[in-house]
C-alpha cells in the first residue's frame, strides 16, 4: 500500500482554502479519504504532501496526517490477515468509528413495530378486512407480551418465544388450529419487513415458521332450511339481520360488499335484474344475477340515499318494515 496526501484545488471554500485528502493505492485500487484539514496554496507543500511551516499549527496538522496514514495501513494489514479481498469499501468500514452498544438507542418493542407495520400496509393500499386480520394478530401480541418480563423486541423473538406464543394461543385463549395458523401467517411477513425495511435483527428466519392449516367440515343450509328461515317469526330488530343474511346466501356476497351496495349497483338485464359491483376484498368486478329468491327481497329507496332491503320475503313488506343497508 502506498499512502500519499494531496490538496484538491477544485473545491475551494470562500476563503480560498481547499480540502486535504489521503490517497491510498493498493492491489490496483484506490481509496480516497478526507482528512478534515483545509489550507490555502501557501500553506501546502505539494511535493512532500505536508503542511508548510507557514501554516498555523502545521506540526499538529502533520501529526494528524501521519496518524491517519498509520490507521489506514493497520486496517489494511488486519483485513489481509482474514484472507478477504480488500476493497475501498471494506477499508472505509474498518476505519469508521465504532459505536458502543450502550450508546445506541434501544430497539423498538415488537408490538410497537407491528403497529407501525399495519400503518405501512394501510398507506400502501391494503384493504380494510386485510388490515383487520393484522390488527387481530397485533392485539394477540400485545396480550402475549404483557405476560412476559422485560422488553420484547424482534431480536428477542426466538424459537422459544415463538413456541410460547403458540402455547398462549392454545392454552390461554383456547384458539383453534386455524386461528393459530392465521396469527403465524401474519407474523411472517411482518418479521421479514422488520428485517428488510427497518434493519431490525431477527432471532428466527420468518420463512421457517410453520403455518399448519386444519381441514374443517364445510356445512351449508339447504334450500328448505333457507325457506323456513324466510318465514320464521322474529323480533322486529332481527328481521333486517335475517334479510341481510338471506341476501348474502342467495347472491354469494360478503357482508362488506352488501353493506356498500347502492342504487347504481342494480342494473336491468334480459328481463331481470343483476348486481354489478367491485368486491371490497379482492377488488375484482362481478355481475350477479338476482334469482327469484334474491329478487323477492325487493329494493326501494330515494334518490341520493343508499337503497334499502325489504325485511319481508316475496315483496310483502310494508314501508316501515325495511332495513337500511
mmCIF file of C-alpha atoms in Angstrom, residues 31-309:
data_model
loop_
_atom_site.group_PDB
_atom_site.id
_atom_site.type_symbol
_atom_site.label_atom_id
_atom_site.label_comp_id
_atom_site.label_asym_id
_atom_site.label_seq_id
_atom_site.Cartn_x
_atom_site.Cartn_y
_atom_site.Cartn_z
ATOM 1 C CA UNK A 31 -9.005 4.760 -1.516
ATOM 2 C CA UNK A 32 -9.595 8.477 -1.061
ATOM 3 C CA UNK A 33 -10.415 9.841 2.420
ATOM 4 C CA UNK A 34 -10.910 13.368 3.646
ATOM 5 C CA UNK A 35 -8.527 14.270 6.458
ATOM 6 C CA UNK A 36 -10.785 17.034 7.728
ATOM 7 C CA UNK A 37 -8.000 19.577 7.157
ATOM 8 C CA UNK A 38 -8.063 22.630 4.843
ATOM 9 C CA UNK A 39 -5.389 25.115 3.781
ATOM 10 C CA UNK A 40 -4.535 27.764 1.229
ATOM 11 C CA UNK A 41 -1.956 27.264 -1.526
ATOM 12 C CA UNK A 42 0.780 28.946 0.502
ATOM 13 C CA UNK A 43 0.316 26.574 3.405
ATOM 14 C CA UNK A 44 0.772 23.324 1.461
ATOM 15 C CA UNK A 45 3.959 21.607 0.296
ATOM 16 C CA UNK A 46 2.626 19.598 -2.682
ATOM 17 C CA UNK A 47 5.840 17.611 -3.349
ATOM 18 C CA UNK A 48 6.042 16.301 0.215
ATOM 19 C CA UNK A 49 2.315 16.126 0.806
ATOM 20 C CA UNK A 50 2.630 18.028 4.079
ATOM 21 C CA UNK A 51 1.738 21.379 5.602
ATOM 22 C CA UNK A 52 4.399 24.077 5.394
ATOM 23 C CA UNK A 53 5.747 25.836 8.468
ATOM 24 C CA UNK A 54 3.858 28.937 7.375
ATOM 25 C CA UNK A 55 0.593 27.089 8.112
ATOM 26 C CA UNK A 56 -0.631 27.901 11.624
ATOM 27 C CA UNK A 57 -0.349 24.754 13.767
ATOM 28 C CA UNK A 58 1.484 22.926 10.998
ATOM 29 C CA UNK A 59 3.090 20.374 13.347
ATOM 30 C CA UNK A 60 -0.217 19.268 14.859
ATOM 31 C CA UNK A 61 -1.808 19.169 11.402
ATOM 32 C CA UNK A 62 1.029 16.974 10.034
ATOM 33 C CA UNK A 63 0.705 14.685 13.079
ATOM 34 C CA UNK A 64 -2.958 14.244 12.169
ATOM 35 C CA UNK A 65 -1.956 13.169 8.661
ATOM 36 C CA UNK A 66 0.618 10.707 9.987
ATOM 37 C CA UNK A 67 -1.833 9.196 12.472
ATOM 38 C CA UNK A 68 -4.481 8.754 9.764
ATOM 39 C CA UNK A 69 -1.959 7.129 7.441
ATOM 40 C CA UNK A 70 -0.954 4.666 10.183
ATOM 41 C CA UNK A 71 -4.623 3.818 10.844
ATOM 42 C CA UNK A 72 -5.258 3.085 7.169
ATOM 43 C CA UNK A 73 -2.128 0.929 6.872
ATOM 44 C CA UNK A 74 -3.033 -1.032 10.019
ATOM 45 C CA UNK A 75 -6.622 -1.578 8.847
ATOM 46 C CA UNK A 76 -5.286 -2.862 5.530
ATOM 47 C CA UNK A 77 -2.907 -5.293 7.263
ATOM 48 C CA UNK A 78 -5.647 -6.541 9.588
ATOM 49 C CA UNK A 79 -8.011 -7.204 6.702
ATOM 50 C CA UNK A 80 -5.305 -9.058 4.784
ATOM 51 C CA UNK A 81 -4.833 -11.454 7.703
ATOM 52 C CA UNK A 82 -8.500 -12.517 7.382
ATOM 53 C CA UNK A 83 -7.899 -13.695 3.796
ATOM 54 C CA UNK A 84 -10.667 -11.468 2.427
ATOM 55 C CA UNK A 85 -10.353 -9.463 -0.773
ATOM 56 C CA UNK A 86 -9.652 -5.950 0.493
ATOM 57 C CA UNK A 87 -11.690 -3.235 -1.193
ATOM 58 C CA UNK A 88 -12.001 0.515 -0.561
ATOM 59 C CA UNK A 89 -15.474 -0.073 0.868
ATOM 60 C CA UNK A 90 -14.146 -2.635 3.369
ATOM 61 C CA UNK A 91 -11.367 -0.274 4.381
ATOM 62 C CA UNK A 92 -13.816 2.577 4.970
ATOM 63 C CA UNK A 93 -15.972 0.294 7.088
ATOM 64 C CA UNK A 94 -12.965 -0.798 9.141
ATOM 65 C CA UNK A 95 -11.943 2.833 9.687
ATOM 66 C CA UNK A 96 -15.418 4.004 10.711
ATOM 67 C CA UNK A 97 -15.697 4.847 14.412
ATOM 68 C CA UNK A 98 -17.230 2.045 16.420
ATOM 69 C CA UNK A 99 -20.329 2.926 18.414
ATOM 70 C CA UNK A 100 -20.660 1.260 21.790
ATOM 71 C CA UNK A 101 -23.833 -0.782 22.255
ATOM 72 C CA UNK A 102 -24.675 1.321 25.301
ATOM 73 C CA UNK A 103 -24.706 4.443 23.125
ATOM 74 C CA UNK A 104 -27.190 3.014 20.633
ATOM 75 C CA UNK A 105 -30.908 3.789 21.062
ATOM 76 C CA UNK A 106 -32.943 0.825 22.340
ATOM 77 C CA UNK A 107 -34.536 -1.361 19.683
ATOM 78 C CA UNK A 108 -38.275 -0.749 19.266
ATOM 79 C CA UNK A 109 -40.688 -3.061 21.009
ATOM 80 C CA UNK A 110 -42.025 -5.889 18.879
ATOM 81 C CA UNK A 111 -45.597 -4.710 19.456
ATOM 82 C CA UNK A 112 -44.802 -1.073 18.588
ATOM 83 C CA UNK A 113 -43.083 -2.189 15.396
ATOM 84 C CA UNK A 114 -46.097 -4.343 14.481
ATOM 85 C CA UNK A 115 -48.352 -1.315 14.930
ATOM 86 C CA UNK A 116 -46.095 0.686 12.606
ATOM 87 C CA UNK A 117 -46.230 -2.187 10.094
ATOM 88 C CA UNK A 118 -50.035 -2.010 9.999
ATOM 89 C CA UNK A 119 -49.860 1.709 9.243
ATOM 90 C CA UNK A 120 -47.401 0.990 6.418
ATOM 91 C CA UNK A 121 -49.820 -1.571 4.957
ATOM 92 C CA UNK A 122 -52.630 0.971 5.192
ATOM 93 C CA UNK A 123 -50.527 3.563 3.356
ATOM 94 C CA UNK A 124 -49.708 1.013 0.652
ATOM 95 C CA UNK A 125 -53.385 0.418 -0.075
ATOM 96 C CA UNK A 126 -54.184 -2.769 1.821
ATOM 97 C CA UNK A 127 -57.945 -3.189 2.274
ATOM 98 C CA UNK A 128 -59.930 -2.823 5.468
ATOM 99 C CA UNK A 129 -60.599 -6.512 6.030
ATOM 100 C CA UNK A 130 -56.956 -7.450 5.413
ATOM 101 C CA UNK A 131 -55.857 -4.824 7.935
ATOM 102 C CA UNK A 132 -58.465 -6.124 10.358
ATOM 103 C CA UNK A 133 -56.729 -9.512 10.386
ATOM 104 C CA UNK A 134 -53.366 -7.893 11.121
ATOM 105 C CA UNK A 135 -54.933 -5.859 13.923
ATOM 106 C CA UNK A 136 -56.214 -9.074 15.468
ATOM 107 C CA UNK A 137 -52.694 -10.520 15.367
ATOM 108 C CA UNK A 138 -51.362 -7.261 16.868
ATOM 109 C CA UNK A 139 -53.807 -7.496 19.768
ATOM 110 C CA UNK A 140 -52.705 -11.077 20.337
ATOM 111 C CA UNK A 141 -49.052 -9.989 20.505
ATOM 112 C CA UNK A 142 -49.919 -7.187 22.937
ATOM 113 C CA UNK A 143 -51.678 -9.666 25.199
ATOM 114 C CA UNK A 144 -48.814 -12.159 24.985
ATOM 115 C CA UNK A 145 -46.091 -9.535 25.554
ATOM 116 C CA UNK A 146 -47.862 -8.421 28.732
ATOM 117 C CA UNK A 147 -47.288 -11.884 30.193
ATOM 118 C CA UNK A 148 -43.500 -11.697 29.733
ATOM 119 C CA UNK A 149 -40.928 -9.864 31.853
ATOM 120 C CA UNK A 150 -38.825 -7.112 30.297
ATOM 121 C CA UNK A 151 -38.846 -5.788 26.753
ATOM 122 C CA UNK A 152 -39.738 -7.939 23.759
ATOM 123 C CA UNK A 153 -38.016 -6.933 20.503
ATOM 124 C CA UNK A 154 -37.507 -8.710 17.191
ATOM 125 C CA UNK A 155 -34.052 -9.773 18.400
ATOM 126 C CA UNK A 156 -35.689 -11.388 21.448
ATOM 127 C CA UNK A 157 -38.328 -13.230 19.428
ATOM 128 C CA UNK A 158 -36.533 -16.559 19.092
ATOM 129 C CA UNK A 159 -37.885 -20.095 18.628
ATOM 130 C CA UNK A 160 -38.573 -20.450 22.348
ATOM 131 C CA UNK A 161 -40.617 -17.235 22.471
ATOM 132 C CA UNK A 162 -42.483 -18.288 19.312
ATOM 133 C CA UNK A 163 -43.427 -21.582 20.950
ATOM 134 C CA UNK A 164 -44.581 -19.590 23.971
ATOM 135 C CA UNK A 165 -46.886 -17.532 21.734
ATOM 136 C CA UNK A 166 -48.370 -20.695 20.225
ATOM 137 C CA UNK A 167 -48.930 -22.115 23.705
ATOM 138 C CA UNK A 168 -50.566 -18.864 24.812
ATOM 139 C CA UNK A 169 -52.968 -19.013 21.889
ATOM 140 C CA UNK A 170 -53.965 -22.606 22.566
ATOM 141 C CA UNK A 171 -53.854 -22.822 26.354
ATOM 142 C CA UNK A 172 -54.847 -19.317 27.463
ATOM 143 C CA UNK A 173 -57.059 -18.092 24.654
ATOM 144 C CA UNK A 174 -58.356 -21.506 23.640
ATOM 145 C CA UNK A 175 -57.786 -20.744 19.955
ATOM 146 C CA UNK A 176 -58.422 -23.386 17.309
ATOM 147 C CA UNK A 177 -55.661 -24.527 14.975
ATOM 148 C CA UNK A 178 -56.675 -22.288 12.079
ATOM 149 C CA UNK A 179 -56.726 -19.243 14.359
ATOM 150 C CA UNK A 180 -53.184 -20.090 15.458
ATOM 151 C CA UNK A 181 -52.145 -20.574 11.827
ATOM 152 C CA UNK A 182 -53.679 -17.213 10.922
ATOM 153 C CA UNK A 183 -51.574 -15.392 13.534
ATOM 154 C CA UNK A 184 -48.383 -17.100 12.312
ATOM 155 C CA UNK A 185 -49.307 -16.303 8.702
ATOM 156 C CA UNK A 186 -49.461 -12.590 9.528
ATOM 157 C CA UNK A 187 -46.389 -12.683 11.762
ATOM 158 C CA UNK A 188 -44.122 -13.982 8.990
ATOM 159 C CA UNK A 189 -44.360 -11.033 6.565
ATOM 160 C CA UNK A 190 -44.128 -8.613 9.490
ATOM 161 C CA UNK A 191 -40.809 -10.080 10.657
ATOM 162 C CA UNK A 192 -39.459 -10.074 7.100
ATOM 163 C CA UNK A 193 -40.473 -6.402 6.752
ATOM 164 C CA UNK A 194 -38.826 -5.503 10.079
ATOM 165 C CA UNK A 195 -35.583 -7.112 8.883
ATOM 166 C CA UNK A 196 -35.541 -5.941 5.270
ATOM 167 C CA UNK A 197 -37.076 -2.462 5.538
ATOM 168 C CA UNK A 198 -36.350 -1.384 9.101
ATOM 169 C CA UNK A 199 -32.962 -3.041 9.623
ATOM 170 C CA UNK A 200 -34.013 -4.939 12.750
ATOM 171 C CA UNK A 201 -32.096 -8.004 13.933
ATOM 172 C CA UNK A 202 -34.077 -11.250 13.954
ATOM 173 C CA UNK A 203 -33.587 -14.343 16.063
ATOM 174 C CA UNK A 204 -35.669 -16.558 13.738
ATOM 175 C CA UNK A 205 -35.975 -16.988 9.989
ATOM 176 C CA UNK A 206 -39.548 -15.938 9.083
ATOM 177 C CA UNK A 207 -39.563 -18.350 6.169
ATOM 178 C CA UNK A 208 -39.096 -21.286 8.532
ATOM 179 C CA UNK A 209 -42.053 -20.511 10.801
ATOM 180 C CA UNK A 210 -44.540 -23.263 10.008
ATOM 181 C CA UNK A 211 -48.168 -22.493 9.214
ATOM 182 C CA UNK A 212 -50.343 -25.588 9.537
ATOM 183 C CA UNK A 213 -53.963 -25.276 8.487
ATOM 184 C CA UNK A 214 -56.564 -27.797 9.567
ATOM 185 C CA UNK A 215 -59.265 -29.021 7.234
ATOM 186 C CA UNK A 216 -62.661 -28.349 8.758
ATOM 187 C CA UNK A 217 -66.020 -29.738 7.780
ATOM 188 C CA UNK A 218 -67.895 -27.381 5.492
ATOM 189 C CA UNK A 219 -71.577 -27.006 6.262
ATOM 190 C CA UNK A 220 -74.322 -25.199 4.391
ATOM 191 C CA UNK A 221 -78.029 -24.541 4.563
ATOM 192 C CA UNK A 222 -80.334 -26.386 2.213
ATOM 193 C CA UNK A 223 -82.987 -24.646 0.141
ATOM 194 C CA UNK A 224 -85.638 -25.982 2.522
ATOM 195 C CA UNK A 225 -83.797 -24.573 5.536
ATOM 196 C CA UNK A 226 -83.466 -21.187 3.865
ATOM 197 C CA UNK A 227 -87.194 -21.303 3.102
ATOM 198 C CA UNK A 228 -88.022 -21.900 6.746
ATOM 199 C CA UNK A 229 -85.706 -19.060 7.740
ATOM 200 C CA UNK A 230 -87.614 -16.755 5.367
ATOM 201 C CA UNK A 231 -90.922 -17.312 7.147
ATOM 202 C CA UNK A 232 -89.874 -17.704 10.771
ATOM 203 C CA UNK A 233 -91.266 -15.014 13.062
ATOM 204 C CA UNK A 234 -88.561 -12.842 14.551
ATOM 205 C CA UNK A 235 -88.476 -9.692 16.680
ATOM 206 C CA UNK A 236 -88.563 -6.527 14.614
ATOM 207 C CA UNK A 237 -84.899 -5.771 15.277
ATOM 208 C CA UNK A 238 -83.805 -9.182 13.929
ATOM 209 C CA UNK A 239 -85.807 -9.033 10.708
ATOM 210 C CA UNK A 240 -83.235 -6.860 8.908
ATOM 211 C CA UNK A 241 -80.432 -9.127 10.111
ATOM 212 C CA UNK A 242 -82.208 -12.188 8.750
ATOM 213 C CA UNK A 243 -82.841 -10.493 5.397
ATOM 214 C CA UNK A 244 -79.239 -9.393 5.036
ATOM 215 C CA UNK A 245 -78.100 -12.944 5.795
ATOM 216 C CA UNK A 246 -80.527 -14.435 3.262
ATOM 217 C CA UNK A 247 -79.473 -11.963 0.594
ATOM 218 C CA UNK A 248 -75.831 -12.956 1.107
ATOM 219 C CA UNK A 249 -76.827 -16.622 0.815
ATOM 220 C CA UNK A 250 -78.739 -16.024 -2.430
ATOM 221 C CA UNK A 251 -76.071 -13.852 -4.059
ATOM 222 C CA UNK A 252 -72.788 -15.072 -2.546
ATOM 223 C CA UNK A 253 -71.919 -11.551 -1.401
ATOM 224 C CA UNK A 254 -69.717 -10.858 1.575
ATOM 225 C CA UNK A 255 -71.287 -8.604 4.158
ATOM 226 C CA UNK A 256 -68.663 -5.951 3.371
ATOM 227 C CA UNK A 257 -69.978 -5.888 -0.214
ATOM 228 C CA UNK A 258 -73.623 -5.969 0.901
ATOM 229 C CA UNK A 259 -73.166 -3.013 3.225
ATOM 230 C CA UNK A 260 -71.662 -0.954 0.387
ATOM 231 C CA UNK A 261 -74.456 -1.556 -2.145
ATOM 232 C CA UNK A 262 -76.284 1.422 -3.591
ATOM 233 C CA UNK A 263 -78.791 2.128 -6.342
ATOM 234 C CA UNK A 264 -76.110 2.283 -9.016
ATOM 235 C CA UNK A 265 -75.239 -1.382 -8.480
ATOM 236 C CA UNK A 266 -78.650 -2.609 -9.708
ATOM 237 C CA UNK A 267 -78.970 -2.986 -13.491
ATOM 238 C CA UNK A 268 -81.708 -4.298 -15.780
ATOM 239 C CA UNK A 269 -80.621 -7.244 -17.883
ATOM 240 C CA UNK A 270 -82.503 -9.725 -20.121
ATOM 241 C CA UNK A 271 -85.825 -9.040 -18.475
ATOM 242 C CA UNK A 272 -84.396 -9.341 -14.955
ATOM 243 C CA UNK A 273 -82.009 -7.541 -12.655
ATOM 244 C CA UNK A 274 -78.336 -8.000 -11.873
ATOM 245 C CA UNK A 275 -75.913 -6.541 -9.385
ATOM 246 C CA UNK A 276 -72.704 -5.074 -10.784
ATOM 247 C CA UNK A 277 -70.059 -4.192 -8.231
ATOM 248 C CA UNK A 278 -66.369 -4.282 -7.397
ATOM 249 C CA UNK A 279 -65.696 -6.630 -4.495
ATOM 250 C CA UNK A 280 -64.235 -4.949 -1.439
ATOM 251 C CA UNK A 281 -61.741 -7.680 -0.587
ATOM 252 C CA UNK A 282 -60.439 -8.759 -3.987
ATOM 253 C CA UNK A 283 -61.081 -5.527 -5.961
ATOM 254 C CA UNK A 284 -62.484 -7.608 -8.836
ATOM 255 C CA UNK A 285 -65.621 -6.687 -10.745
ATOM 256 C CA UNK A 286 -68.538 -9.129 -10.680
ATOM 257 C CA UNK A 287 -72.041 -9.343 -12.105
ATOM 258 C CA UNK A 288 -74.583 -11.313 -10.039
ATOM 259 C CA UNK A 289 -77.975 -12.290 -11.393
ATOM 260 C CA UNK A 290 -80.763 -11.692 -8.894
ATOM 261 C CA UNK A 291 -82.577 -15.030 -8.758
ATOM 262 C CA UNK A 292 -86.250 -15.107 -7.756
ATOM 263 C CA UNK A 293 -85.457 -15.711 -4.044
ATOM 264 C CA UNK A 294 -82.966 -12.834 -4.072
ATOM 265 C CA UNK A 295 -85.222 -10.637 -6.156
ATOM 266 C CA UNK A 296 -88.104 -11.284 -3.766
ATOM 267 C CA UNK A 297 -86.200 -9.237 -1.186
ATOM 268 C CA UNK A 298 -87.180 -6.136 -3.100
ATOM 269 C CA UNK A 299 -85.245 -2.908 -3.218
ATOM 270 C CA UNK A 300 -86.695 0.547 -2.708
ATOM 271 C CA UNK A 301 -85.264 3.895 -1.785
ATOM 272 C CA UNK A 302 -84.946 7.572 -2.506
ATOM 273 C CA UNK A 303 -82.641 9.473 -4.793
ATOM 274 C CA UNK A 304 -79.263 10.243 -3.253
ATOM 275 C CA UNK A 305 -79.590 7.694 -0.443
ATOM 276 C CA UNK A 306 -78.476 4.107 -0.023
ATOM 277 C CA UNK A 307 -81.128 1.684 -1.081
ATOM 278 C CA UNK A 308 -82.983 -0.385 1.478
ATOM 279 C CA UNK A 309 -83.820 -4.071 1.534
#
